[in-house]
Structure formats: C-alpha cells, structure tokens
Tab-separated table of C-alpha atoms and ligand atoms in Angstrom:
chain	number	residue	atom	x	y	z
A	1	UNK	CA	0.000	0.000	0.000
A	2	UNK	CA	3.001	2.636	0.985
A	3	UNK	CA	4.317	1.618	-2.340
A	4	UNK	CA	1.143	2.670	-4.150
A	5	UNK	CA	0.772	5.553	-2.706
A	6	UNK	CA	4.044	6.954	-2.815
A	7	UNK	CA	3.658	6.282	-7.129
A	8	UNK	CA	0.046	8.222	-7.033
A	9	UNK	CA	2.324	11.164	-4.540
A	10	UNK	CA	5.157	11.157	-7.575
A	11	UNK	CA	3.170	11.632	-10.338
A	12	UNK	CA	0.980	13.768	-8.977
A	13	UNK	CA	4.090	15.802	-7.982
A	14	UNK	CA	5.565	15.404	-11.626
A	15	UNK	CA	2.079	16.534	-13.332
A	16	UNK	CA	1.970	19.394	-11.077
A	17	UNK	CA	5.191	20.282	-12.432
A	18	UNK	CA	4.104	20.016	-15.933
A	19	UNK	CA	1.282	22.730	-15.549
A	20	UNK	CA	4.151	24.749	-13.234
A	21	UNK	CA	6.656	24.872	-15.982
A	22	UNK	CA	4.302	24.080	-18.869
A	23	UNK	CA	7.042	22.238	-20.798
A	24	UNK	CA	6.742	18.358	-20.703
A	25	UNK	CA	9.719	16.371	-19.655
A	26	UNK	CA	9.322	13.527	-20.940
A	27	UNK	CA	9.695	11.755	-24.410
A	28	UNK	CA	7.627	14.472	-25.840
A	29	UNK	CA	10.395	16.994	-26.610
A	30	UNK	CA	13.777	14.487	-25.814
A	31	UNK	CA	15.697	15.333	-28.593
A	32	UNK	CA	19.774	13.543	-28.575
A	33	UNK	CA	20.869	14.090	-32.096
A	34	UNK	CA	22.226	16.492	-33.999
A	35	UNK	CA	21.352	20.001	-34.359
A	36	UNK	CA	20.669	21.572	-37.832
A	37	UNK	CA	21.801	24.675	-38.459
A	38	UNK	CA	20.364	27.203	-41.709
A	39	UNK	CA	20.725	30.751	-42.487
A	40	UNK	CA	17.849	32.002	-43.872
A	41	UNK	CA	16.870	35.496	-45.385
A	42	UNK	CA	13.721	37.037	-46.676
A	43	UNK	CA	14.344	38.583	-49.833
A	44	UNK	CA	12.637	41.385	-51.891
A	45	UNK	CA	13.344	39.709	-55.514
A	46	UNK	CA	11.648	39.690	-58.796
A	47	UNK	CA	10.002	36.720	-59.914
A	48	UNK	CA	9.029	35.530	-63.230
A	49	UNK	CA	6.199	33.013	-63.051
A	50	UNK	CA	6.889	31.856	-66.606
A	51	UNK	CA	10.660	32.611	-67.723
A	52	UNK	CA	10.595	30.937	-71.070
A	53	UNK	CA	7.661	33.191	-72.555
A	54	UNK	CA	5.944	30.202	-73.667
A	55	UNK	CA	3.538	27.558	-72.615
A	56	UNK	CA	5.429	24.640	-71.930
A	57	UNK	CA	3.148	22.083	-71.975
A	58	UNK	CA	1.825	23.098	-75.129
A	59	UNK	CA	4.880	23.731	-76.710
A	60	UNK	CA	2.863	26.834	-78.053
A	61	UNK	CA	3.274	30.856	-78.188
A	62	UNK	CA	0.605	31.288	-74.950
A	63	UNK	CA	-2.817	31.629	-76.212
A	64	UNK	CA	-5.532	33.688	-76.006
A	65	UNK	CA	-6.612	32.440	-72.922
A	66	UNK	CA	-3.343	32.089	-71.543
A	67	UNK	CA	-2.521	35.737	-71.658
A	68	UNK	CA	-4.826	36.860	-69.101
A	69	UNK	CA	-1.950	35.583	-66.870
A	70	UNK	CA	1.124	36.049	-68.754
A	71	UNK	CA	0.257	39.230	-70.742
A	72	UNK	CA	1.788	42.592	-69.710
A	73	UNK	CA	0.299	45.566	-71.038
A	74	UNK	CA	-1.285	48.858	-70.200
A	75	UNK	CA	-3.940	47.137	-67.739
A	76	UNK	CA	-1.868	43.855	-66.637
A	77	UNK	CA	1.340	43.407	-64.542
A	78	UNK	CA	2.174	39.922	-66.879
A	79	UNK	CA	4.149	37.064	-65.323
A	80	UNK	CA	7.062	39.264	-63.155
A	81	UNK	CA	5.938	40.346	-59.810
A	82	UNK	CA	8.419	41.640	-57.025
A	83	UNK	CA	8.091	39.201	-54.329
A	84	UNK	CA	9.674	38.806	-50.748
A	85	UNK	CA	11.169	34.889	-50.957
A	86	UNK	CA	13.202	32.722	-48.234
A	87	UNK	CA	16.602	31.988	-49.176
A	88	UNK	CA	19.304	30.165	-47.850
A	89	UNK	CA	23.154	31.937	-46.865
A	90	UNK	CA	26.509	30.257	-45.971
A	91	UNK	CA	26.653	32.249	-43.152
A	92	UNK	CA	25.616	34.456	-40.401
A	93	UNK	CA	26.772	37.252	-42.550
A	94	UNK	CA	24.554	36.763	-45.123
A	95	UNK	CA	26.702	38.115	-47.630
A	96	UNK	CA	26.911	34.440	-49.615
A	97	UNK	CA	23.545	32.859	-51.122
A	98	UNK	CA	24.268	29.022	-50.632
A	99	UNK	CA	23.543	27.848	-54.074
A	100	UNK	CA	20.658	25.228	-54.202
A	101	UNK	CA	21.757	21.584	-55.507
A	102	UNK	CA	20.308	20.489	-58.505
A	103	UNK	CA	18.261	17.683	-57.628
A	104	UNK	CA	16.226	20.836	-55.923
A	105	UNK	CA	16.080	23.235	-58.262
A	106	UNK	CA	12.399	22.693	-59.141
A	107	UNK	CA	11.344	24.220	-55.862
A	108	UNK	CA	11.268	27.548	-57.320
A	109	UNK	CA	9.969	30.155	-54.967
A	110	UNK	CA	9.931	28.138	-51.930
A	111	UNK	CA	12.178	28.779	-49.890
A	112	UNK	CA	15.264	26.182	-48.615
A	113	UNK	CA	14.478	23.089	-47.780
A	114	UNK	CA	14.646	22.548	-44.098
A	115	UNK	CA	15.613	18.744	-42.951
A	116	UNK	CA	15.942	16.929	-39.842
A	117	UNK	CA	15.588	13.329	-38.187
A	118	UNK	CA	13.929	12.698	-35.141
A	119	UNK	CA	16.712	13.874	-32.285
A	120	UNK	CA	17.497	16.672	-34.443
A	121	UNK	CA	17.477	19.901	-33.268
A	122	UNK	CA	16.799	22.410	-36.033
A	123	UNK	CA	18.173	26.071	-35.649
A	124	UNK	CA	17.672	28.998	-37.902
A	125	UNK	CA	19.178	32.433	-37.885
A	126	UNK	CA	16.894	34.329	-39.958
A	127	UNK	CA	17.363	37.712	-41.325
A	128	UNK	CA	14.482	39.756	-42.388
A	129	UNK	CA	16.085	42.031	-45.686
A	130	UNK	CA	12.428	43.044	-46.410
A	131	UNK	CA	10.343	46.089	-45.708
A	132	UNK	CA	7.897	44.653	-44.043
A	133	UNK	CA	7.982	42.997	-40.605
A	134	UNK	CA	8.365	38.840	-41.064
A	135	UNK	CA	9.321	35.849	-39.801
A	136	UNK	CA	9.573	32.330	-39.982
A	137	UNK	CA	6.641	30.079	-37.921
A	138	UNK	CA	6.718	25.953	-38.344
A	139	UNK	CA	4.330	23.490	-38.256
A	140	UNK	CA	4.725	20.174	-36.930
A	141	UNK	CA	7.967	21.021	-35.237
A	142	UNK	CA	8.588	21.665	-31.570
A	143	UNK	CA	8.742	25.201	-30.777
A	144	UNK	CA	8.005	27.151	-27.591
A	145	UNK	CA	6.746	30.559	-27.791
A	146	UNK	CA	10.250	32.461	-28.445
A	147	UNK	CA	10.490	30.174	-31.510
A	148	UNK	CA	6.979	30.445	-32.893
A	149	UNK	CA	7.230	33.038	-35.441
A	150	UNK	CA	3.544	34.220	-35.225
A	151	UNK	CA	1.957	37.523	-33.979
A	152	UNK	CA	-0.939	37.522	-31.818
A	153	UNK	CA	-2.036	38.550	-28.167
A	154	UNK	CA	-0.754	35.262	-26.443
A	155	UNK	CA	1.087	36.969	-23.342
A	156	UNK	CA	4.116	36.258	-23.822
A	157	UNK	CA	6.862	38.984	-22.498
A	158	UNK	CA	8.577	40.936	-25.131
A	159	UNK	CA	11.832	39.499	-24.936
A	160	UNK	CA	10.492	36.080	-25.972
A	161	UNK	CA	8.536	37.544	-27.968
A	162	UNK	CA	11.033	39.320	-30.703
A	163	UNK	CA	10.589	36.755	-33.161
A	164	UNK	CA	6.992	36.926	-33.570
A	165	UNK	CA	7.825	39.472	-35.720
A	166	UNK	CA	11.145	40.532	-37.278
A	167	UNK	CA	11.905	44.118	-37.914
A	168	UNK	CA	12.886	44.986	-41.315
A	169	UNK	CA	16.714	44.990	-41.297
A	170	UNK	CA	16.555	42.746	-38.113
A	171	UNK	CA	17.520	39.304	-37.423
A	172	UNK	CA	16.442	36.402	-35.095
A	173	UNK	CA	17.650	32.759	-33.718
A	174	UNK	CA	14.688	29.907	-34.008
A	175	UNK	CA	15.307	26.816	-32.117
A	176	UNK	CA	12.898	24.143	-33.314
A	177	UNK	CA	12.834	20.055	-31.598
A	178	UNK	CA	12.558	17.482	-33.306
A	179	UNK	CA	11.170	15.145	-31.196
A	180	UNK	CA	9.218	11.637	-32.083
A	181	UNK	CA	6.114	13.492	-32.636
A	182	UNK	CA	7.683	15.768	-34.973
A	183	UNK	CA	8.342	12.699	-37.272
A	184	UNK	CA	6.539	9.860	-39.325
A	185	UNK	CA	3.292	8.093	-37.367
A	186	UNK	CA	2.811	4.484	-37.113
A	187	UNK	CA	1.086	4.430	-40.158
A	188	UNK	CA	3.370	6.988	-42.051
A	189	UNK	CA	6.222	6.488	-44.665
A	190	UNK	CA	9.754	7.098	-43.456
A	191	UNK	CA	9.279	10.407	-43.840
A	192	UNK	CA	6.759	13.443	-43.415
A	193	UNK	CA	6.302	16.892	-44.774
A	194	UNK	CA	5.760	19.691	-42.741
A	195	UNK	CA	5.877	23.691	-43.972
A	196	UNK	CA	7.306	26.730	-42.311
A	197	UNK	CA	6.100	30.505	-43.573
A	198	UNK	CA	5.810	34.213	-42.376
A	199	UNK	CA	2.827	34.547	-39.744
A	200	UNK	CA	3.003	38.440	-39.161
A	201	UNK	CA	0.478	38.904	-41.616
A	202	UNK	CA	-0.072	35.890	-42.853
A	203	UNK	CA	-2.148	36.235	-46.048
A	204	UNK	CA	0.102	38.974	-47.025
A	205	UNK	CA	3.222	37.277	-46.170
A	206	UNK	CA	2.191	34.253	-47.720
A	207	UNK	CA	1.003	35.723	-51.183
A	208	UNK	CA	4.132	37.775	-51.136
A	209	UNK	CA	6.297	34.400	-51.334
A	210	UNK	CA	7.478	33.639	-47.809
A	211	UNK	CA	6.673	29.473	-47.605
A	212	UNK	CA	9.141	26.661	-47.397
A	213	UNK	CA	8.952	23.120	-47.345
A	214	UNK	CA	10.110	20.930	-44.285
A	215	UNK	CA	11.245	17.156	-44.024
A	216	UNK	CA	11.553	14.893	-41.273
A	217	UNK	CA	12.830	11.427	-41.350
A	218	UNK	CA	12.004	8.909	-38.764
A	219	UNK	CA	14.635	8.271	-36.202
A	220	UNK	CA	17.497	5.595	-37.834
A	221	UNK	CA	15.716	5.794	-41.514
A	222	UNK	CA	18.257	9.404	-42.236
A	223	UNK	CA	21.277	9.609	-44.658
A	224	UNK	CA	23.613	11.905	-43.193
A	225	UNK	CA	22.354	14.589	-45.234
A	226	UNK	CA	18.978	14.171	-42.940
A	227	UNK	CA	17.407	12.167	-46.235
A	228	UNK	CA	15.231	8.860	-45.932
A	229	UNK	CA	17.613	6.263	-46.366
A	230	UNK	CA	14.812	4.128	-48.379
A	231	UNK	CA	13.921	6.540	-50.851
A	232	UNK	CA	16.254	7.030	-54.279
A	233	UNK	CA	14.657	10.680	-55.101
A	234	UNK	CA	12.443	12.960	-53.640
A	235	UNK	CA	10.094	15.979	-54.940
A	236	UNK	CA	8.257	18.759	-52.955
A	237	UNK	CA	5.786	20.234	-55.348
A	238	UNK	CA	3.452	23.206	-53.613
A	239	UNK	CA	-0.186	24.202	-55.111
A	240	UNK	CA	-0.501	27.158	-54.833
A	241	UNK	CA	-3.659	30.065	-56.433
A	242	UNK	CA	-1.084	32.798	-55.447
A	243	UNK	CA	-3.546	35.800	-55.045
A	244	UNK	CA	-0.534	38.659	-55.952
A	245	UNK	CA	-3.719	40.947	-54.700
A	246	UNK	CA	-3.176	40.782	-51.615
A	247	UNK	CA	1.010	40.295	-51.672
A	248	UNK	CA	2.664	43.635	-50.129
A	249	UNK	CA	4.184	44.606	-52.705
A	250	UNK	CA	1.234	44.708	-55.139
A	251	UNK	CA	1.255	48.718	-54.922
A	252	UNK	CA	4.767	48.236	-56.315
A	253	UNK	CA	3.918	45.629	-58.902
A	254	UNK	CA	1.610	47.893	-60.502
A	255	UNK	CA	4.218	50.996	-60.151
A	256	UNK	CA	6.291	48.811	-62.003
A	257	UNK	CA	4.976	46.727	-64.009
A	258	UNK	CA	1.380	48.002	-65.548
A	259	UNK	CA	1.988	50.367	-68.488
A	260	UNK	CA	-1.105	52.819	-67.521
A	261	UNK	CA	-0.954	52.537	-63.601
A	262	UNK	CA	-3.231	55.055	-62.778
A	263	UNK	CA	-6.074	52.671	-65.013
A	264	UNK	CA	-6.132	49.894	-62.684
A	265	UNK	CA	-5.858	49.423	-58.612
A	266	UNK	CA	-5.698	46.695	-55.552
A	267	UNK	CA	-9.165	44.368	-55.943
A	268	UNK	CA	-9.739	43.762	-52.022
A	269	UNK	CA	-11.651	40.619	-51.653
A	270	UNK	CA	-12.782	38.180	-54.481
A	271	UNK	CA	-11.018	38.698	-56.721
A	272	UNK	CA	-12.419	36.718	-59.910
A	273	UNK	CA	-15.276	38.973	-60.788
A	274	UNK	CA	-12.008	41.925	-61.581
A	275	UNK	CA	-10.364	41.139	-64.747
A	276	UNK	CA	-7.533	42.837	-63.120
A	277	UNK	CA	-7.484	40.703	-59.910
A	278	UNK	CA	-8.434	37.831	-62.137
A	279	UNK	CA	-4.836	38.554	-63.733
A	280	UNK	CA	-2.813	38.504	-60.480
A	281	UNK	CA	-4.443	35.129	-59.041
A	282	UNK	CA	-1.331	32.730	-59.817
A	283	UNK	CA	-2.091	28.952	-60.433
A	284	UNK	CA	1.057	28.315	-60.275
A	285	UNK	CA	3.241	25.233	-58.983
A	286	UNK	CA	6.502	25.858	-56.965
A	287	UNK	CA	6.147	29.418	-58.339
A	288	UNK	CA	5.795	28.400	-61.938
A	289	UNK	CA	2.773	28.032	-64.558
A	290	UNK	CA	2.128	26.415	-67.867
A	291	UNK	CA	5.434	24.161	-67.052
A	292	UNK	CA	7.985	26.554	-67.096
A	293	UNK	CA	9.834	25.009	-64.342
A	294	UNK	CA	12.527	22.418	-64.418
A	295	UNK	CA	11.259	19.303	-64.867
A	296	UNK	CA	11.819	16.085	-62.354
A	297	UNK	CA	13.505	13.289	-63.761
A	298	UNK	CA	13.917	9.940	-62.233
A	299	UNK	CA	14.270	6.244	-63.634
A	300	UNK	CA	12.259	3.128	-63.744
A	301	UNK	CA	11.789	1.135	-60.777
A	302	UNK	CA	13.050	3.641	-58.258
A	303	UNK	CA	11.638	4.756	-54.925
A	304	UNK	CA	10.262	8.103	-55.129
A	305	UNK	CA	9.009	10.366	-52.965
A	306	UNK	CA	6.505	13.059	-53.728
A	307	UNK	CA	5.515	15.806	-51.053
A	308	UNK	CA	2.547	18.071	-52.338
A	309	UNK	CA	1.306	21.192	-49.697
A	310	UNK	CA	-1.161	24.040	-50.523
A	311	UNK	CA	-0.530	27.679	-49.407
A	312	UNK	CA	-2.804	29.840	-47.557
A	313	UNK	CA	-5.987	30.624	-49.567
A	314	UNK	CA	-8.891	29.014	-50.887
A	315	UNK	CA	-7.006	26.382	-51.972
A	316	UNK	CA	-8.830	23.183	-53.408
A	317	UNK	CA	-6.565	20.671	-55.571
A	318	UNK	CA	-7.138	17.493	-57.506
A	319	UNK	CA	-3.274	16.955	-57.996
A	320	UNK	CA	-2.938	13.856	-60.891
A	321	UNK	CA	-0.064	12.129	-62.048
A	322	UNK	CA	-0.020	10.679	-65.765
A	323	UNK	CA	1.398	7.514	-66.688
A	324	UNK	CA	2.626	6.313	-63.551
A	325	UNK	CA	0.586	5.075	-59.978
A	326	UNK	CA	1.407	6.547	-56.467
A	327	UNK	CA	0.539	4.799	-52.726
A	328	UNK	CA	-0.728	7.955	-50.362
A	329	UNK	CA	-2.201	6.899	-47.209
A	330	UNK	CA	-1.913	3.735	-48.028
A	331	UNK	CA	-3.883	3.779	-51.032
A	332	UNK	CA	-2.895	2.879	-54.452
A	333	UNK	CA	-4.417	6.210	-56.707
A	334	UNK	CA	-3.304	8.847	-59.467
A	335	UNK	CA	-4.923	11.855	-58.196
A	336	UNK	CA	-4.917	13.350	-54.723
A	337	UNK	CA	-7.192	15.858	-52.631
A	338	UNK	CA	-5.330	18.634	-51.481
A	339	UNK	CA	-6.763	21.303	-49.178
A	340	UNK	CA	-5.422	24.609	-48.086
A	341	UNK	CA	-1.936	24.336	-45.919
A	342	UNK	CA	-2.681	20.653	-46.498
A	343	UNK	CA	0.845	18.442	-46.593
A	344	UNK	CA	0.763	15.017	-48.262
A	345	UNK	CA	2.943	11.879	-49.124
A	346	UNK	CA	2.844	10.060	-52.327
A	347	UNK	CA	5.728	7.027	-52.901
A	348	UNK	CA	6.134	6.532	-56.750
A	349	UNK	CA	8.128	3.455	-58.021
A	350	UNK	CA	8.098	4.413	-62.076
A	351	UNK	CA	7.354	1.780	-64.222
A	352	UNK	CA	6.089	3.684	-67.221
A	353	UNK	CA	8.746	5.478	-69.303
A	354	UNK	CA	7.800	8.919	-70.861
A	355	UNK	CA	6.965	12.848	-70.854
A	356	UNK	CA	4.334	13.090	-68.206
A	357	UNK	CA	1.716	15.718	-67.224
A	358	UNK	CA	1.345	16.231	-63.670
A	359	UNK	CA	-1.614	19.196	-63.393
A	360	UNK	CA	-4.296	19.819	-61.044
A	361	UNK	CA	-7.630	18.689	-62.126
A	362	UNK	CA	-9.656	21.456	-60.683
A	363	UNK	CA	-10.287	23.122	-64.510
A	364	UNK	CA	-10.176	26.856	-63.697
A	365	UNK	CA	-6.612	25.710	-61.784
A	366	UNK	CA	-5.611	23.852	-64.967
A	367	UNK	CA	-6.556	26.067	-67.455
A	368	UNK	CA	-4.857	28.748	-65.156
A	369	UNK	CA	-1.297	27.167	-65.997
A	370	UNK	CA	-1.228	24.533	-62.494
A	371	UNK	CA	0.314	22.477	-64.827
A	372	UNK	CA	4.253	20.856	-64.966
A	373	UNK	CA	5.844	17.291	-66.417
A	374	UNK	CA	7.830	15.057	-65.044
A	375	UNK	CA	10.223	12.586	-67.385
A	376	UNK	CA	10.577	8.965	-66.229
A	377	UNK	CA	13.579	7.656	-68.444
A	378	UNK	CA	15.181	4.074	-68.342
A	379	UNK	CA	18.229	5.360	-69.169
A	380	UNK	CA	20.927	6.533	-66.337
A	381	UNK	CA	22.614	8.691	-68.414
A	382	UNK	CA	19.573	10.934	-68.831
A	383	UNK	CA	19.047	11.110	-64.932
A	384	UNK	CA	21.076	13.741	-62.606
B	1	CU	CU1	-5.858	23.214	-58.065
C-alpha cells in the first residue's frame, strides 16, 4: 500500500510540475541528435512566373486564354511580380547565397528546404532584408513561444517575444525540436512533410512568397544529409492560387509593371469577378505556370518520394499524375485531394517510361497554368 501511494504522490508531484513549468519532460520533446543549423533570409526579388515566354506544356506561343496571366500591357502586370522569398546563406553574414543543388532546383519560390531526423534539433538564424515585418513560424515542429514566429495577443513577455515578428533589417535565432512526434506516425512512410512561412500577416506574407517546405525522417531511416535512407529521389511540389492581390508589394507591382498605372488598382476581396485581380491570381506550382519550371527526372523502378502542400488561400486541388501510380495513405491512386496548408505523401516506383503531365484537375486551376511534367527515363545517363 506505501508503495502505491508513494507512485500516485510522484506523479501527482511530476504533473503538477508540468502545468508549473508548462514544458513536458518527458519523451515528448527528448531530442539527442544532432542540431541543424540554416541561415535564412527574406528577400525582396523579382520573380518571373513563366521565364521561357511560352507555354510549356503546349509547346505553343501562350494563347488567347493564356494571356490573361502572362500578358503585360497597359492594364496587366504579366508574369514578373516583385516578391519577398526565403533563401538560404553560408553564413551568419549573409553576404553568400548558398547555391541550391540540382536535384532541388524545381522548388522555385519556396524557400530552402529545411531537414531533420527525429533527435534533431533544427536552428535557424533568420534575417528579415524586407520592408515589411516577417518571420519564420513551423508546423509540426517543436517550438516554444520564443520560436513560434507568429503575432498575436498570447502573453508572452517581449523578450520572448522578438521573433513573432522581425523588424525589417533585423535578425532572429529559431530553435525548433525534433522530437518523435515531430516525425513519421505508425502508419506513415519514413518520412513526413511539414511547412514553415511568415505569420506576421499571414495572407500577405504568404502571397508575397514567404513558404518553405520541411522534411523529417524517422529516427534511424536518415542519410547523413537528414534524407530517408529508403527513398532514391524525392520531390516537394506546392499548389498554390497565389492571389498577388493581396502580396505587399502589389502597390509596387503595378508601379512597375502596368503600363497605364493610374487605369487599374488593388481588388480587395474576391477577386475573380475583376479582370484585373483575375490577372494577379497565380495557379502556379513551386512558383511556376504552364510548365515553365525544371522538370523532375527519375528512372524506372526507383523509390520516389513526392511531397505536395497548398498555401494559404482558398485552396482546393485534384493533384494527378499521368502515366505512372502513387501509394498515399496507403492507397494505391493517381490523383490526390489537397486542401489549403494541407501536406501530403505520395511514394512513386516508375514503371512507365515517358513525358508526363502532372496538373491539377480542378479546370479553372488547370486552365490557369497549375500544370508541370515530369520525365521517367530508363536510361541513367539521362538522370542527374
Ligand atoms: Cu488546383
């Protein structure tokens, strides 16, 4: 009976202590491994949704159609918009842009990839170069409320609270865990996807660029590099309606970029029913429409990996692989349901060699430009 009672007395003592401290100490946030450090700026670039001129999946001059989102002209801004993105430096000086590896060159506008396994500890110095106040909030991750990255009335005391929102010109230190519930579920893959992106404002922040893509391999499944060891290639493809609207800079955009500014202004709301707001809501994948992004390659009979997310607005997509078959949730299928800031796994093994279409089905998306390829070769030579 003592005995009993003296385990009911502990853990009453150590639950008291939870809601004392309000940080678990248990399993929940043990992290052992190694930590992960990035360096990442927001950026005020320009950004061409459609470099080549052309529509890419087509192989045609852009149509008719087509040029209500790629036409510039005395009413339109056309396919380059200034944009605030996330990219990755060598160094806390952030004088050196660390140059993005091939194999990830098709994320376009998102920012750096982010890894970790479960142990990790993941630590960011970000530097806000914008005009605008931003920073950097994760899902999925552990964070405690100086590492958030979001801005609302949540009490916390202003020192912890600096990096809810990043002053223009300033920078700030995230410390993110990566403990086991950061990482795959029983039923998951040996990997998941989670997302990090600028909660200030986060419609405007969003829209003006500032999302990233983050990967997290289960504990004893990573390559050194953080990658699933049972995986040959991976993609991370985001959905995105990018409503330029209601970016920050869209005052600037049509400074800029609209050859009779004082014709048009900012639609504030829905913007469909505007021909002009119709003509700054982006379907574009990764940053990119009507395929003018690099295209993934990967051979026959290898493991890959395909992480799909949504971005922040009314985002509905029906993304659908040609050719080739993908397992998601443990279903065999070649088209997905994506919803807004949704995050999904699909594991590909090619068998099917070809030019592919990969497009969401939702028609206005499609016929918007949400459209890329992907090339499945059986050829190594032809694969980076
Ligand atoms: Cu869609």
């Amino acid at each position: 009976m003592p005995n009993v009672l003296s385990v009911v007395a502990a853990s009453l003592v150590y639950t008291s202590l939870l809601f004392v401290t309000g940080t678990p100490r248990d399993a929940a946030t043990h992290v052992s491994g190694r930590t992960r450090s990035y360096f990442i700026a927001a950026d005020e670039v320009m950004w061409d949704y459609a470099p080549s001129g052309t529509n890419q999946i087509t192989g045609q001059p852009f149509d008719a159609i087509d040029q209500t989102w790629t036409k510039r002209g005395p009413h339109r801004i056309g396919t380059v918009y200034q944009k605030a993105l996330y990219r990755e430096y060598s160094d806390s000086t952030f004088r050196t842009l660390k140059p993005r590896p091939a194999a990830w060159a098709h994320l376009g506008s998102l920012g750096p990839l982010i890894r970790a396994e479960v142990g990790d500890t993941i630590r960011i110095v970000f530097r806000n170069n914008g005009h605008h106040p931003y920073s950097m909030h994760p899902h999925g991750v552990f964070y405690r409320k100086d590492s958030e990255g979001a801005l609302y009335s949540d009490g916390t005391p202003g020192a912890l609270a600096r990096g809810d929102a990043v002053a223009p010109g300033g920078t700030r230190t995230y410390v993110w865990l990566v403990p086991e519930r950061a990482g795959p579920g029983e039923g998951d893959a040996s990997s998941v996807l989670w997302m990090y992106h600028s909660h200030v404002n986060e419609g405007r922040d969003v829209n003006a660029g500032l999302v990233g893509p983050i990967i997290v391999t289960r504990r004893g499944m990573a390559r050194e590099d953080g990658s699933p060891s049972d995986v040959n290639r991976e993609f991370v493809v985001a959905f995105a309606e990018t409503n330029e609207n209601v970016s920050w800079y869209i005052d600037d955009n049509i400074r800029s970029f609209v050859g009779d500014p004082t014709s048009v202004r900012r639609v504030i709301g829905f913007p469909f029913l505007d021909p002009f707001g119709l003509s700054n809501v982006k379907q574009s994948m990764n940053g990119f429409i009507y395929g003018n992004g690099p295209m993934p390659t990967m051979r026959i009979g290898e493991h890959v990996r395909w992480y799909l997310m949504a971005t922040t607005n009314a985002e509905l997509h029906a993304p659908h692989w040609h050719g080739n078959v993908v397992v998601s949730q443990h279903m065999r299928t070649d088209v997905l349901t994506l919803a807004t800031m949704g995050m999904l796994v699909a594991d590909m093994v090619p068998d099917n060699p070809g030019i592919w279409l990969f497009h969401c089905h939702v028609e206005p998306h499609l016929r918007g430009g949400m459209q890329m390829r992907f090339q499945v070769t059986d050829s190594a030579a032809a694969v980076q």
